C-alpha positions as CSV (number, residue, x, y, z in Angstrom):
1,M,-3.8,-15.0,-6.8
2,A,-0.1,-16.8,-6.2
3,Q,2.8,-14.2,-6.5
4,L,5.3,-15.4,-9.3
5,M,8.2,-16.7,-7.9
6,G,12.1,-16.4,-8.3
7,T,13.9,-18.4,-11.1
8,K,16.0,-21.1,-8.7
9,H,19.7,-20.8,-10.3
10,P,22.3,-23.1,-8.2
11,N,25.3,-20.6,-9.0
12,I,23.1,-17.1,-8.4
13,D,21.8,-16.0,-5.0
14,F,19.9,-12.4,-4.7
15,N,18.6,-9.6,-2.6
16,I,16.9,-6.4,-2.5
17,L,17.7,-4.5,0.0
18,F,16.3,-1.5,1.3
19,Y,17.3,1.7,3.7
20,P,15.7,1.3,6.6
21,Q,14.3,5.2,6.7
22,Y,11.4,4.1,3.5
23,T,10.3,0.8,6.0
24,N,7.5,0.8,8.5
25,E,8.1,-1.1,11.4
26,H,7.4,-4.9,10.2
27,G,10.3,-3.8,7.0
28,Q,7.6,-3.4,4.2
29,V,8.6,-0.4,2.4
30,I,6.0,2.5,1.7
31,C,6.0,4.7,-1.5
32,H,3.3,7.4,-2.2
33,P,3.2,9.9,-5.2
34,G,5.7,11.6,-5.7
35,S,8.7,9.4,-2.6
36,V,11.8,8.2,-3.4
37,F,12.9,5.0,-2.2
38,E,16.6,3.7,-2.2
39,G,18.4,0.6,-1.4
40,I,21.0,-1.9,-3.4
41,V,21.0,-5.6,-5.5
42,Q,23.5,-7.5,-3.6
43,I,24.0,-10.8,-6.2
44,K,26.2,-13.6,-5.4
45,V,28.0,-15.7,-8.2
46,S,29.7,-19.0,-7.5
47,V,31.2,-19.3,-11.2
48,A,32.1,-17.2,-13.6
49,M,29.7,-17.6,-16.4
50,P,28.9,-15.2,-19.8
51,V,25.9,-12.3,-19.1
52,H,24.4,-10.2,-21.1
53,H,22.4,-7.9,-18.6
54,I,21.6,-7.7,-14.5
55,K,18.4,-5.5,-14.7
56,L,16.5,-4.3,-12.4
57,V,12.4,-4.2,-12.9
58,F,9.6,-2.3,-10.8
59,K,6.1,-2.9,-11.8
60,A,2.5,-3.0,-11.0
61,S,-0.1,-4.6,-11.8
62,E,-3.9,-4.4,-11.1
63,R,-5.1,-8.4,-11.6
64,V,-8.3,-9.9,-11.7
65,N,-9.6,-13.5,-10.7
66,Y,-11.1,-14.0,-13.9
67,D,-11.9,-17.6,-13.0
68,A,-14.0,-16.4,-9.7
69,M,-15.9,-14.2,-11.7
70,G,-17.5,-16.9,-14.3
71,W,-15.6,-15.3,-17.8
72,E,-12.0,-15.8,-19.4
73,K,-9.5,-13.6,-19.9
74,S,-9.3,-11.7,-22.8
75,K,-6.1,-12.0,-24.7
76,S,-6.2,-8.2,-25.5
77,T,-6.7,-7.4,-21.7
78,D,-3.1,-5.9,-20.6
79,D,-2.7,-5.6,-16.2
80,R,-0.5,-3.5,-15.8
81,L,-0.4,-0.4,-14.4
82,F,3.5,0.0,-15.2
83,A,7.1,-1.3,-16.0
84,V,10.1,0.1,-15.7
85,R,13.7,-1.1,-15.6
86,T,17.5,0.0,-14.9
87,I,20.6,-2.7,-16.4
88,L,22.9,-2.7,-13.4
89,W,25.4,-4.3,-15.0
90,G,26.2,-5.6,-18.6
91,L,24.9,-4.3,-22.1
92,P,22.1,-2.3,-23.2
93,S,19.0,-4.3,-23.8
94,S,19.2,-3.1,-27.3
95,V,22.3,-4.6,-28.3
96,N,22.4,-7.8,-29.7
97,I,26.0,-10.0,-29.7
98,P,26.5,-13.4,-30.3
99,Q,26.8,-15.1,-26.9
100,D,30.4,-16.3,-27.4
101,A,31.2,-12.3,-27.1
102,W,29.0,-12.0,-23.9
103,P,30.5,-9.8,-20.9
104,I,32.0,-12.7,-18.1
105,L,30.3,-12.3,-15.0
106,E,33.3,-13.0,-12.7
107,A,32.3,-14.9,-9.6
108,G,32.4,-12.8,-6.4
109,D,29.6,-11.2,-4.6
110,Y,28.8,-7.4,-6.3
111,T,26.8,-5.2,-4.8
112,F,24.4,-2.3,-7.1
113,P,23.0,0.9,-5.7
114,F,19.1,2.2,-7.2
115,V,17.6,5.3,-6.3
116,C,13.4,5.1,-7.4
117,Q,11.0,8.1,-7.6
118,M,7.4,8.2,-8.0
119,P,5.2,10.1,-10.3
120,V,2.7,12.3,-8.3
121,I,0.2,9.9,-9.5
122,N,-2.4,8.2,-7.4
123,Y,-1.8,5.0,-8.5
124,P,-4.9,2.5,-6.8
125,P,-3.2,1.0,-3.9
126,T,-1.7,-1.9,-2.6
127,F,-4.3,-4.2,-2.4
128,H,-5.9,-8.1,-1.9
129,H,-8.9,-9.5,-2.1
130,H,-10.1,-12.9,-4.0
131,L,-11.5,-10.9,-7.0
132,I,-9.2,-8.0,-8.0
133,A,-5.7,-6.8,-6.3
134,T,-3.0,-4.5,-6.9
135,A,0.6,-5.2,-6.7
136,F,3.6,-2.9,-7.1
137,N,6.8,-5.4,-6.4
138,M,10.7,-5.4,-7.7
139,V,12.2,-8.7,-9.3
140,V,16.2,-8.6,-10.3
141,S,16.8,-10.2,-14.1
142,V,19.9,-12.1,-15.0
143,N,20.3,-12.3,-18.7
144,K,23.5,-15.4,-18.7
145,A,24.0,-17.3,-21.9
146,G,22.5,-20.9,-22.0
147,E,19.5,-20.2,-20.5
148,S,15.8,-20.4,-22.4
149,A,15.0,-17.6,-20.0
150,P,16.4,-14.9,-17.8
151,V,17.0,-16.0,-14.2
152,L,14.8,-14.7,-11.5
153,S,15.1,-13.5,-7.8
154,K,11.9,-14.0,-6.1
155,M,9.4,-11.0,-6.1
156,V,10.1,-8.8,-3.6
157,P,6.6,-5.9,-2.6
158,I,6.6,-2.4,-2.5
159,C,3.6,-1.0,-0.4
160,F,1.8,1.2,-2.0
161,Q,0.0,3.9,-0.5
162,P,-2.3,6.9,-2.2
163,I,-2.6,10.6,-1.1
164,I,-5.9,11.1,-0.3
165,E,-7.6,14.1,1.8
166,T,-8.7,13.4,5.6
167,I,-10.2,16.2,5.6
168,P,-9.2,20.0,4.4
169,I,-10.0,22.0,7.1
170,K,-8.7,21.2,10.5
171,N,-11.9,22.5,13.3
172,L,-14.8,21.5,12.2
173,H,-18.6,21.1,14.1
174,A,-19.7,18.1,15.5
175,F,-22.6,15.9,13.5
176,T,-25.2,15.5,15.2
177,E,-28.5,13.8,14.3
178,S,-32.1,13.4,16.1
179,H,-34.8,10.7,16.6
180,R,-37.9,10.0,18.3
181,L,-38.2,6.7,19.8
182,T,-41.1,6.5,21.6
183,N,-44.3,9.3,22.1
184,H,-42.4,10.8,24.8
185,I,-38.9,9.4,24.1
186,T,-35.8,11.1,21.9
187,A,-32.3,9.9,21.1
188,Q,-30.0,12.9,20.0
189,V,-26.4,11.3,18.5
190,S,-23.3,13.3,18.1
191,V,-19.9,12.4,17.2
192,P,-16.9,15.2,16.6
193,R,-15.7,14.5,13.6
194,L,-16.1,11.8,10.7
195,A,-12.8,11.8,9.5
196,Y,-8.9,10.2,9.9
197,N,-6.1,9.9,8.9
198,I,-5.3,5.9,8.7
199,N,-1.3,6.0,9.2
200,D,-2.1,7.4,13.1
201,K,-2.0,4.5,15.7
202,H,-4.7,3.7,18.5
203,Q,-7.8,6.1,17.6
204,S,-10.8,5.3,18.1
205,V,-14.4,7.2,17.9
206,P,-15.9,9.0,20.4
207,V,-20.0,9.4,20.1
208,T,-22.2,10.1,22.6
209,V,-25.9,10.0,23.0
210,Q,-28.2,11.6,24.6
211,F,-31.7,10.8,25.8
212,H,-35.1,13.1,26.2
213,S,-38.2,12.6,28.2
214,G,-41.0,14.7,27.7
215,H,-41.9,14.3,31.1
216,L,-41.1,15.6,33.4
217,S,-40.1,12.2,36.2
218,D,-37.8,10.0,34.9
219,E,-39.6,7.5,32.4
220,H,-39.1,3.6,32.6
221,F,-35.8,3.5,29.8
222,P,-37.4,0.9,26.8
223,I,-33.7,0.4,25.4
224,S,-32.5,-3.1,24.7
225,Q,-29.4,-2.4,23.0
226,L,-27.0,0.4,21.7
227,R,-24.0,-0.4,19.4
228,V,-22.2,1.4,17.4
229,Y,-20.3,0.1,14.3
230,I,-18.2,0.9,10.9
231,K,-19.0,-0.7,7.9
232,R,-16.7,-0.8,4.7
233,Y,-18.4,-1.4,1.1
234,Y,-16.3,-3.0,-1.6
235,S,-17.4,-2.1,-5.1
236,I,-15.8,-3.7,-7.8
237,N,-16.4,-3.0,-11.1
238,Y,-14.8,-4.7,-14.4
239,K,-16.1,-4.4,-18.1
240,T,-19.6,-6.2,-17.3
241,F,-18.8,-7.8,-14.2
242,S,-20.0,-6.4,-11.1
243,R,-19.6,-7.4,-7.1
244,N,-20.6,-5.5,-3.8
245,E,-19.7,-6.6,-0.5
246,A,-20.3,-4.8,3.2
247,T,-18.5,-5.8,5.6
248,M,-18.3,-4.8,9.7
249,I,-14.6,-3.9,10.3
250,A,-15.6,-2.5,13.9
251,H,-18.1,-2.4,16.9
252,Y,-19.1,-1.6,20.3
253,D,-21.9,-2.7,22.2
254,H,-22.8,-0.5,25.6
255,P,-22.4,-2.7,28.1
256,K,-24.7,-1.5,30.2
257,L,-27.3,0.6,29.5
258,P,-29.7,3.3,32.0
259,S,-32.7,2.2,33.8
260,A,-33.8,5.3,33.1
261,C,-34.9,8.6,31.2
262,P,-33.2,11.4,30.7
263,C,-29.6,9.8,30.4
264,T,-26.3,10.0,28.4
265,V,-24.2,7.7,27.4
266,S,-20.8,7.9,25.8
267,M,-19.1,5.8,24.3
268,K,-16.1,5.2,21.8
269,L,-15.1,2.6,19.2
270,N,-11.6,1.5,18.7
271,L,-10.6,1.6,15.5
272,P,-8.8,-1.5,12.7
273,S,-4.9,-0.7,12.5
274,P,-3.5,0.5,9.9
275,E,-2.8,-2.1,7.6
276,N,-6.5,-3.6,7.9
277,L,-7.8,-0.2,7.4
278,P,-7.6,0.9,3.5
279,A,-8.1,4.2,2.7
280,T,-11.2,5.7,1.6
281,L,-11.4,5.1,-2.8
282,T,-13.0,6.7,-5.2
283,Y,-11.0,7.5,-8.5
284,S,-10.6,3.9,-9.4
285,P,-12.4,2.4,-12.3
286,H,-12.7,-0.8,-10.7
287,L,-12.8,-0.3,-7.5
288,T,-14.1,1.8,-5.0
289,I,-14.3,1.4,-0.5
290,E,-16.7,3.4,1.2
291,Y,-16.9,3.6,4.9
292,K,-19.9,4.3,6.9
293,L,-19.9,5.1,10.9
294,V,-23.5,3.6,11.6
295,V,-25.5,3.5,15.4
296,S,-28.1,1.9,16.2
297,V,-31.0,1.0,19.0
298,K,-33.2,-1.8,19.6
299,I,-36.5,-0.6,21.3
300,R,-38.7,-2.5,23.4
301,H,-42.6,-2.6,22.4
302,G,-43.7,-5.3,24.5
303,P,-42.2,-8.5,23.7
304,I,-41.2,-7.2,20.4
305,H,-37.8,-5.6,20.1
306,V,-37.8,-2.8,16.8
307,K,-34.4,-2.2,15.6
308,K,-33.3,1.5,14.3
309,K,-30.7,3.6,13.1
310,L,-30.2,6.5,15.2
311,F,-27.3,7.7,13.0
312,D,-25.6,6.4,9.4
313,M,-23.2,8.6,7.8
314,P,-20.3,8.4,5.5
315,I,-16.9,8.4,8.0
316,I,-13.6,9.0,5.8
317,F,-10.3,7.4,6.0
318,G,-7.4,9.7,4.1
319,T,-4.1,9.5,4.1
320,L,-2.5,13.2,5.1
321,P,-3.2,14.2,8.5
322,A,-6.7,16.6,8.5
323,G,-6.3,20.2,7.5
324,T,-3.3,19.0,5.1
325,R,-4.2,19.5,0.8
326,A,-2.7,16.7,-1.8
327,P,-0.2,18.2,-4.0
328,R,-2.0,20.6,-7.0
329,Q,0.1,18.8,-9.5
330,L,-1.7,15.1,-8.2
331,E,-3.3,13.7,-11.1
332,S,-5.1,9.9,-10.7
333,Y,-4.0,7.2,-12.4
334,S,-7.3,6.9,-14.6
335,A,-7.0,10.7,-15.9
336,I,-4.0,9.2,-17.1
337,V,-5.0,5.9,-18.8
338,E,-4.5,6.9,-21.8
339,N,-1.2,8.4,-21.6
340,R,0.0,5.8,-19.9
341,A,3.0,5.0,-22.0
342,S,4.8,8.4,-21.3
343,L,7.6,8.8,-19.2
344,N,6.1,10.8,-16.7
345,C,3.5,9.1,-15.6
346,K,5.7,6.2,-14.5
347,P,8.6,5.5,-12.1
348,H,11.8,6.2,-13.3
349,F,15.5,5.1,-11.9
350,L,17.0,8.0,-11.1
351,R,21.3,7.7,-10.5
352,P,22.1,7.4,-7.1
353,Q,24.3,10.0,-5.4
354,P,27.0,11.0,-1.7
355,R,24.6,10.0,0.8
356,N,26.8,13.0,2.4
357,Q,29.9,15.3,1.3
358,N,32.6,12.8,3.7
359,D,31.0,9.4,1.4
360,E,32.3,7.9,-2.1
361,E,29.9,8.4,-4.6
362,F,28.0,5.7,-5.4
363,L,29.0,3.5,-9.0
364,P,25.9,4.3,-10.9
365,A,23.8,1.6,-11.9
366,Y,25.6,0.9,-15.6
367,D,24.5,2.1,-18.6
368,G,27.4,2.4,-21.3
369,D,28.6,0.8,-23.9
370,G,31.8,-0.9,-22.9
371,I,32.2,-4.2,-20.6
372,P,31.2,-2.7,-16.9
373,P,33.8,-3.3,-13.9
374,A,33.8,-5.9,-11.3
375,Y,31.9,-4.8,-8.6
376,L,33.0,-6.6,-5.6
377,S,31.6,-6.4,-1.7
378,S,30.3,-8.5,1.3
379,I,27.3,-7.2,2.7
380,T,26.7,-7.6,7.2
381,L,22.6,-8.0,7.3
382,D,20.4,-7.1,10.1
383,P,20.7,-10.6,11.8
384,N,16.8,-10.6,12.1
385,A,16.2,-10.4,8.4
386,N,14.5,-12.5,6.1
387,D,16.5,-13.7,3.4
388,H,15.9,-11.6,0.4
389,A,14.4,-8.3,1.0
390,T,14.8,-6.4,3.7
391,S,16.7,-3.1,5.1
392,I,20.1,-2.3,5.4
393,S,21.8,-1.8,8.7
394,R,25.3,-1.7,7.6
395,I,27.3,-2.3,4.4
396,N,31.4,-3.0,3.8
397,T,32.9,-3.7,1.1
398,A,36.2,-6.2,0.4
399,N,38.5,-3.8,-1.7
400,S,39.7,-6.1,-4.0
401,T,41.3,-4.2,-6.5
402,P,41.5,0.1,-5.9
403,A,40.2,0.6,-9.4
404,N,36.9,-1.8,-9.1
405,S,36.3,-1.6,-5.7
406,L,32.8,-0.5,-4.2
407,R,32.5,1.2,-0.8
408,V,29.6,2.5,0.9
409,G,29.4,3.4,3.4
410,I,25.3,3.7,5.6
411,A,24.3,4.5,8.9
412,G,21.2,2.4,10.0
């Protein structure tokens, strides 16, 4: 599903920039239910032009690949989870006046701070699959005279991560399963815990397998393979369409098995990196993500090798540390679909506040009825940042006129 690109305009250039505390090491903006993130919109205008307004739009959609499913999209289908906006410059959208009366956006560099707060709602997470994708994006729109459609910036992706409890208590007994492999040999699998926080890095799942023999002396060991693995299960449901997929996301084969029994084998299964490990998802009406931890063996019976599962249990991947509970007011999006038009069910833009008492106050995003002042600035960016979405390292504003200049000081 292709991402919508911005409408190029020879006289307008855009940047949507975020403060570094809201981004991860890859420069990706991460938000959660109830979280706040902020930054600035930078617009460079090369020639004066009449503009009705400049607005910042934050929207999310859950899009289905109808072609892959083999049926057409209904005209009444609404893929949007939400769409909210704030006017950065110009007239309110509801004001309808002749184009020759529109305010003039003079040539220069403009800087508009913004702050956005998420509701305490678990939307479906940012997710990309060839059948279904959930995307959260910000885009700047300029309604310019003489243009049949708004001039748009490139869409800047926001990564939404829901609040999923890993496990409500910190300490649990180990999980064990026992199986008889032959007439005399049994196997017992022990796993300390079956819940992990996906935000913890370099994690591994320790697994211990004890083989016991009913004979007093060592017995020939008939195991030809010992494997531990995790499978991820996607279940996609949309109207009459249903698709289930299972993928092995991690596995470990014990390299050297013992030659005699009894014996004990210890293994560590390394988990994928957080960006390749979406959290367990059970509340979305269209997408379910679940995992299972499996330990299997192959048993030799003469020339035949028989595969047997010794351990097969669900494993939870949450977004909270073990023992941390989700907020009581947290709601899932599926529970508020009927009321999603309510303001309480959407993100909302806040007025930017001073960063400390010594800073001059940000000029708020313009929402008045008169013609706004010109905001002139020059921005020094991180040289390693990309052109259209990055974090702010330092901003200095040019003092063109004392009355209209915007001074912003930000510690990176």
